[in-house]
Amino acid sequence: MNPIARFMRKLSILFRQERFASELDEEMTFHRTQVEKELIAGGMTPEAAHYAAMRQFGNASKLREQSHEVVAFRAETVVQDLRFALRQWTKNPGFASTAILILALGMGVSVAICGFVDAALLQPLPYANPERLMSVNESNVESPRWPLSYPDYLDWQRLNKSFSSLDVYSGSGYLLRTPSGALPVQGERVSGGFFKTLGVRPMLGRDFYPGENRPAGANVVLLSYGAWLRRFGGRRDVIGQTVDLDNASYTIIGVLPRTFTFAPSGNAEFWTPLNSFSTHEKMRTFYNFWGIGRLRDGVSVRGAAAETSAIAKQLQLQYGITGRTLSASIVPLYEVIVGDVRPILLTLLGGAGLLLLIACVNVASLVLVRSENRRREIAVRGALGATPARLVCQFVTESLLLAGFGSLTGALVAAGLMKLFARLVPKDMAANMPFLGGVALNAHTGAVTAAIALMAALLLAATPTLRLSFQKVRDGLAEGDRGHASRLWQRLGANMVIVELVVAVVLLAGAGLLGRSLY
Amino acid sequence: MVTRMAKKPDLLPGTLDMLILKTLTRTPLHGYGIALSIKRLSDDVLTVEEGSLYPALQRLLLHGWVKAEWKMTETNRRARFYALTPAGRKQLGIEMSQFEQMIAAIGRVMSDAREA
């Protein structure tokens, strides 16, 4: 028949269980009295008839259960198990809250660290094809990476075939004239194609025009999103207005998108084209401009490095620069931005993993001790006819519930910790770590949470299940019994303590070393 | 010989449903009435035990083959009366034809065995 209608009827019965039971009771009582009457009419005494009818009818509650099974959902046993587990917890809140707390802390810390690792090491930089972006700079044996000089930059740009575009940037400070006086602000002077190379387009207004980065080009400025919001109230009509920077008038031509950050420039608010140069900056040996380039398709990092190194050598010969052997340093921009924090993060990740392991071992031993205390309960239930599968089901349900609660709390702890950690990073350091904005509970960290939760659930479910010795019902019934199995499991418990101590020592040593190298 | 259907429900699976549906074709009955009717019509050969009757009735309700209604009996007691629905009538037809095929098949096998 119609499965949907059947489902709906089951559902309606589920919500009116009382009525279902009372109707069934009434119906069966009626049946029994009728049988009684029949027997009396056949010549039995009322009392004998009563007992005979009861005998014929059998166990009333069993009958009721049989009828109920027809209309019940399979899930109802799960609900029963869940209810039983919750009842157990309320009777013994110390166990449940300790286990959940341990799990939540362990998970929270691991997920929080994972969030940082994910944001810093896994999520790409917020530029178009970030893996093709290179940090392009001069180099020699003594110092592996230092800025270009402007004349060198122009020659590299002209001579190289590895990069589809090559641009430079140079940090700069301005004095911004405001109604309340002059304020020092951070700016960045960039070559004209800088934003095109990154693949970033202004969210408002336009990018630099080609002429604007040549000497004597117009004084124009692009605002960072933050500057636009804080200093100009986020008004759309700022485009075309002028600002006074270092006593020169600059026309605002655009606003950069909110997601745009360029870590090496920190919090730069005013982005101006490189179109006027000091005397020093025109010199070939005044190294002040950091380069970025976008690799052409099919060009490898090594190939680009070989080519630009050759150009650097050629320029050195051509202009007779002495004192050092010039070469080129081509490394992925990504390395430059996250390079410093990678080892710290990986160490922390390892530490968090160990911490999680400790937490899990702790909770597992708690569960183990508890299942030891419940041997009698298991034995009695087994003796009353509970199948091993049913008992395992009960324990697995309890463990899943525990892991579920722990994971939920853990996710909350993680969310809180991530916010806290991100705020603990000093402001000026945070400006160099644009990825901090991406630290949050997202799909990646959510997946990590789910994976850890699953692992914890498996571990917690496996521990007591392995512990259950179903054949030893009689041993279990005898109070205070300590059989072979028990000794075996006591030994396992001791082993768990050893593992935990080992992990804790490793963790402590690691933390000590990390602390020493950080401070 | 008394066939105790409830003791061996796997003997002829599905036949209890068919018997219940059949007894309801003439008039709506309560559970006791159904049991009594089956017992009388089979000359006391078939005894439907309560342990299988009420689950079976719930199953039939669930499939929508019967519908239930609380009514007064002739002795003025409240009882749940079961009545056949059109879907139940159709189902009865299906089960009866299946049953007849089965009986005929068994009969053919048994008569062949006697000749051999």
mmCIF file with all atom_site columns, C-alpha atoms in Angstrom, chain A residues 1-2 5-6 9-10 13 19-20 22-24 26-35 37-38 56-57 63 66-68 70-71, chain B residues 30-32 35-36 39 47 50-59 61-65 70 73 75 77-80 82 87 91:
data_model
loop_
_atom_site.group_PDB
_atom_site.id
_atom_site.type_symbol
_atom_site.label_atom_id
_atom_site.label_alt_id
_atom_site.label_comp_id
_atom_site.label_asym_id
_atom_site.label_entity_id
_atom_site.label_seq_id
_atom_site.pdbx_PDB_ins_code
_atom_site.Cartn_x
_atom_site.Cartn_y
_atom_site.Cartn_z
_atom_site.occupancy
_atom_site.B_iso_or_equiv
_atom_site.pdbx_formal_charge
_atom_site.auth_seq_id
_atom_site.auth_comp_id
_atom_site.auth_asym_id
_atom_site.auth_atom_id
_atom_site.pdbx_PDB_model_num
ATOM 1  C CA . MET A 1 1  ? 0.000   0.000   0.000  1.00 0.00 ? 1  MET A CA 1
ATOM 2  C CA . ASN A 1 2  ? 0.929   3.610   0.045  1.00 0.00 ? 2  ASN A CA 1
ATOM 3  C CA . ALA A 1 5  ? 0.246   7.065   4.248  1.00 0.00 ? 5  ALA A CA 1
ATOM 4  C CA . ARG A 1 6  ? 1.713   4.254   6.347  1.00 0.00 ? 6  ARG A CA 1
ATOM 5  C CA . ARG A 1 9  ? -0.034  6.832   10.410 1.00 0.00 ? 9  ARG A CA 1
ATOM 6  C CA . LYS A 1 10 ? 3.016   5.568   12.262 1.00 0.00 ? 10 LYS A CA 1
ATOM 7  C CA . ILE A 1 13 ? 0.646   6.971   16.563 1.00 0.00 ? 13 ILE A CA 1
ATOM 8  C CA . ARG A 1 19 ? -3.965  6.937   23.435 1.00 0.00 ? 19 ARG A CA 1
ATOM 9  C CA . PHE A 1 20 ? -2.709  4.050   21.339 1.00 0.00 ? 20 PHE A CA 1
ATOM 10 C CA . SER A 1 22 ? -5.031  2.845   26.332 1.00 0.00 ? 22 SER A CA 1
ATOM 11 C CA . GLU A 1 23 ? -7.177  1.901   23.335 1.00 0.00 ? 23 GLU A CA 1
ATOM 12 C CA . LEU A 1 24 ? -5.280  -1.319  22.928 1.00 0.00 ? 24 LEU A CA 1
ATOM 13 C CA . GLU A 1 26 ? -9.412  -1.429  26.540 1.00 0.00 ? 26 GLU A CA 1
ATOM 14 C CA . GLU A 1 27 ? -9.809  -3.592  23.491 1.00 0.00 ? 27 GLU A CA 1
ATOM 15 C CA . MET A 1 28 ? -7.915  -6.474  25.043 1.00 0.00 ? 28 MET A CA 1
ATOM 16 C CA . THR A 1 29 ? -9.700  -6.181  28.379 1.00 0.00 ? 29 THR A CA 1
ATOM 17 C CA . PHE A 1 30 ? -12.979 -6.413  26.522 1.00 0.00 ? 30 PHE A CA 1
ATOM 18 C CA . HIS A 1 31 ? -11.752 -9.498  24.750 1.00 0.00 ? 31 HIS A CA 1
ATOM 19 C CA . ARG A 1 32 ? -10.751 -11.128 28.003 1.00 0.00 ? 32 ARG A CA 1
ATOM 20 C CA . THR A 1 33 ? -14.048 -10.439 29.752 1.00 0.00 ? 33 THR A CA 1
ATOM 21 C CA . GLN A 1 34 ? -15.860 -11.915 26.772 1.00 0.00 ? 34 GLN A CA 1
ATOM 22 C CA . VAL A 1 35 ? -13.761 -15.058 27.043 1.00 0.00 ? 35 VAL A CA 1
ATOM 23 C CA . LYS A 1 37 ? -18.248 -14.913 30.125 1.00 0.00 ? 37 LYS A CA 1
ATOM 24 C CA . GLU A 1 38 ? -18.002 -17.669 27.576 1.00 0.00 ? 38 GLU A CA 1
ATOM 25 C CA . GLN A 1 56 ? -5.208  -18.099 27.615 1.00 0.00 ? 56 GLN A CA 1
ATOM 26 C CA . PHE A 1 57 ? -4.443  -14.471 27.091 1.00 0.00 ? 57 PHE A CA 1
ATOM 27 C CA . LEU A 1 63 ? 0.905   -8.602  23.899 1.00 0.00 ? 63 LEU A CA 1
ATOM 28 C CA . GLN A 1 66 ? 3.868   -7.053  20.054 1.00 0.00 ? 66 GLN A CA 1
ATOM 29 C CA . SER A 1 67 ? 1.149   -4.758  18.776 1.00 0.00 ? 67 SER A CA 1
ATOM 30 C CA . HIS A 1 68 ? 3.320   -1.755  19.347 1.00 0.00 ? 68 HIS A CA 1
ATOM 31 C CA . VAL A 1 70 ? 3.978   -3.388  14.326 1.00 0.00 ? 70 VAL A CA 1
ATOM 32 C CA . VAL A 1 71 ? 3.403   0.318   14.346 1.00 0.00 ? 71 VAL A CA 1
ATOM 33 C CA . HIS B 2 30 ? -14.561 -6.352  17.224 1.00 0.00 ? 30 HIS B CA 1
ATOM 34 C CA . GLY B 2 31 ? -11.406 -8.352  17.987 1.00 0.00 ? 31 GLY B CA 1
ATOM 35 C CA . TYR B 2 32 ? -13.195 -10.940 20.087 1.00 0.00 ? 32 TYR B CA 1
ATOM 36 C CA . ALA B 2 35 ? -11.577 -14.610 16.873 1.00 0.00 ? 35 ALA B CA 1
ATOM 37 C CA . LEU B 2 36 ? -14.956 -16.197 17.654 1.00 0.00 ? 36 LEU B CA 1
ATOM 38 C CA . LYS B 2 39 ? -13.188 -20.392 15.463 1.00 0.00 ? 39 LYS B CA 1
ATOM 39 C CA . THR B 2 47 ? -7.907  -20.836 17.083 1.00 0.00 ? 47 THR B CA 1
ATOM 40 C CA . GLU B 2 50 ? -4.657  -12.852 20.956 1.00 0.00 ? 50 GLU B CA 1
ATOM 41 C CA . GLY B 2 51 ? -0.881  -12.578 20.669 1.00 0.00 ? 51 GLY B CA 1
ATOM 42 C CA . SER B 2 52 ? -1.142  -12.656 16.915 1.00 0.00 ? 52 SER B CA 1
ATOM 43 C CA . LEU B 2 53 ? -4.630  -11.205 16.429 1.00 0.00 ? 53 LEU B CA 1
ATOM 44 C CA . TYR B 2 54 ? -3.986  -7.702  17.762 1.00 0.00 ? 54 TYR B CA 1
ATOM 45 C CA . PRO B 2 55 ? -0.614  -7.165  16.071 1.00 0.00 ? 55 PRO B CA 1
ATOM 46 C CA . ALA B 2 56 ? -2.241  -8.388  12.852 1.00 0.00 ? 56 ALA B CA 1
ATOM 47 C CA . LEU B 2 57 ? -5.099  -5.903  13.265 1.00 0.00 ? 57 LEU B CA 1
ATOM 48 C CA . GLN B 2 58 ? -2.586  -3.087  13.767 1.00 0.00 ? 58 GLN B CA 1
ATOM 49 C CA . ARG B 2 59 ? -0.773  -4.195  10.640 1.00 0.00 ? 59 ARG B CA 1
ATOM 50 C CA . LEU B 2 61 ? -4.855  -0.721  9.991  1.00 0.00 ? 61 LEU B CA 1
ATOM 51 C CA . LEU B 2 62 ? -1.423  0.486   9.014  1.00 0.00 ? 62 LEU B CA 1
ATOM 52 C CA . HIS B 2 63 ? -1.899  -0.703  5.455  1.00 0.00 ? 63 HIS B CA 1
ATOM 53 C CA . GLY B 2 64 ? -5.326  0.887   5.335  1.00 0.00 ? 64 GLY B CA 1
ATOM 54 C CA . TRP B 2 65 ? -7.066  -2.421  4.599  1.00 0.00 ? 65 TRP B CA 1
ATOM 55 C CA . TRP B 2 70 ? -15.396 2.599   18.718 1.00 0.00 ? 70 TRP B CA 1
ATOM 56 C CA . THR B 2 73 ? -21.992 -3.835  21.441 1.00 0.00 ? 73 THR B CA 1
ATOM 57 C CA . THR B 2 75 ? -24.629 -5.861  25.499 1.00 0.00 ? 75 THR B CA 1
ATOM 58 C CA . ARG B 2 77 ? -20.169 -2.255  26.130 1.00 0.00 ? 77 ARG B CA 1
ATOM 59 C CA . ARG B 2 78 ? -17.683 -0.093  24.314 1.00 0.00 ? 78 ARG B CA 1
ATOM 60 C CA . ALA B 2 79 ? -15.610 -2.028  21.769 1.00 0.00 ? 79 ALA B CA 1
ATOM 61 C CA . ARG B 2 80 ? -13.439 -1.230  18.777 1.00 0.00 ? 80 ARG B CA 1
ATOM 62 C CA . TYR B 2 82 ? -13.044 -3.196  12.523 1.00 0.00 ? 82 TYR B CA 1
ATOM 63 C CA . ALA B 2 87 ? -8.475  -1.358  -0.414 1.00 0.00 ? 87 ALA B CA 1
ATOM 64 C CA . GLN B 2 91 ? -6.260  -7.083  -0.956 1.00 0.00 ? 91 GLN B CA 1
#
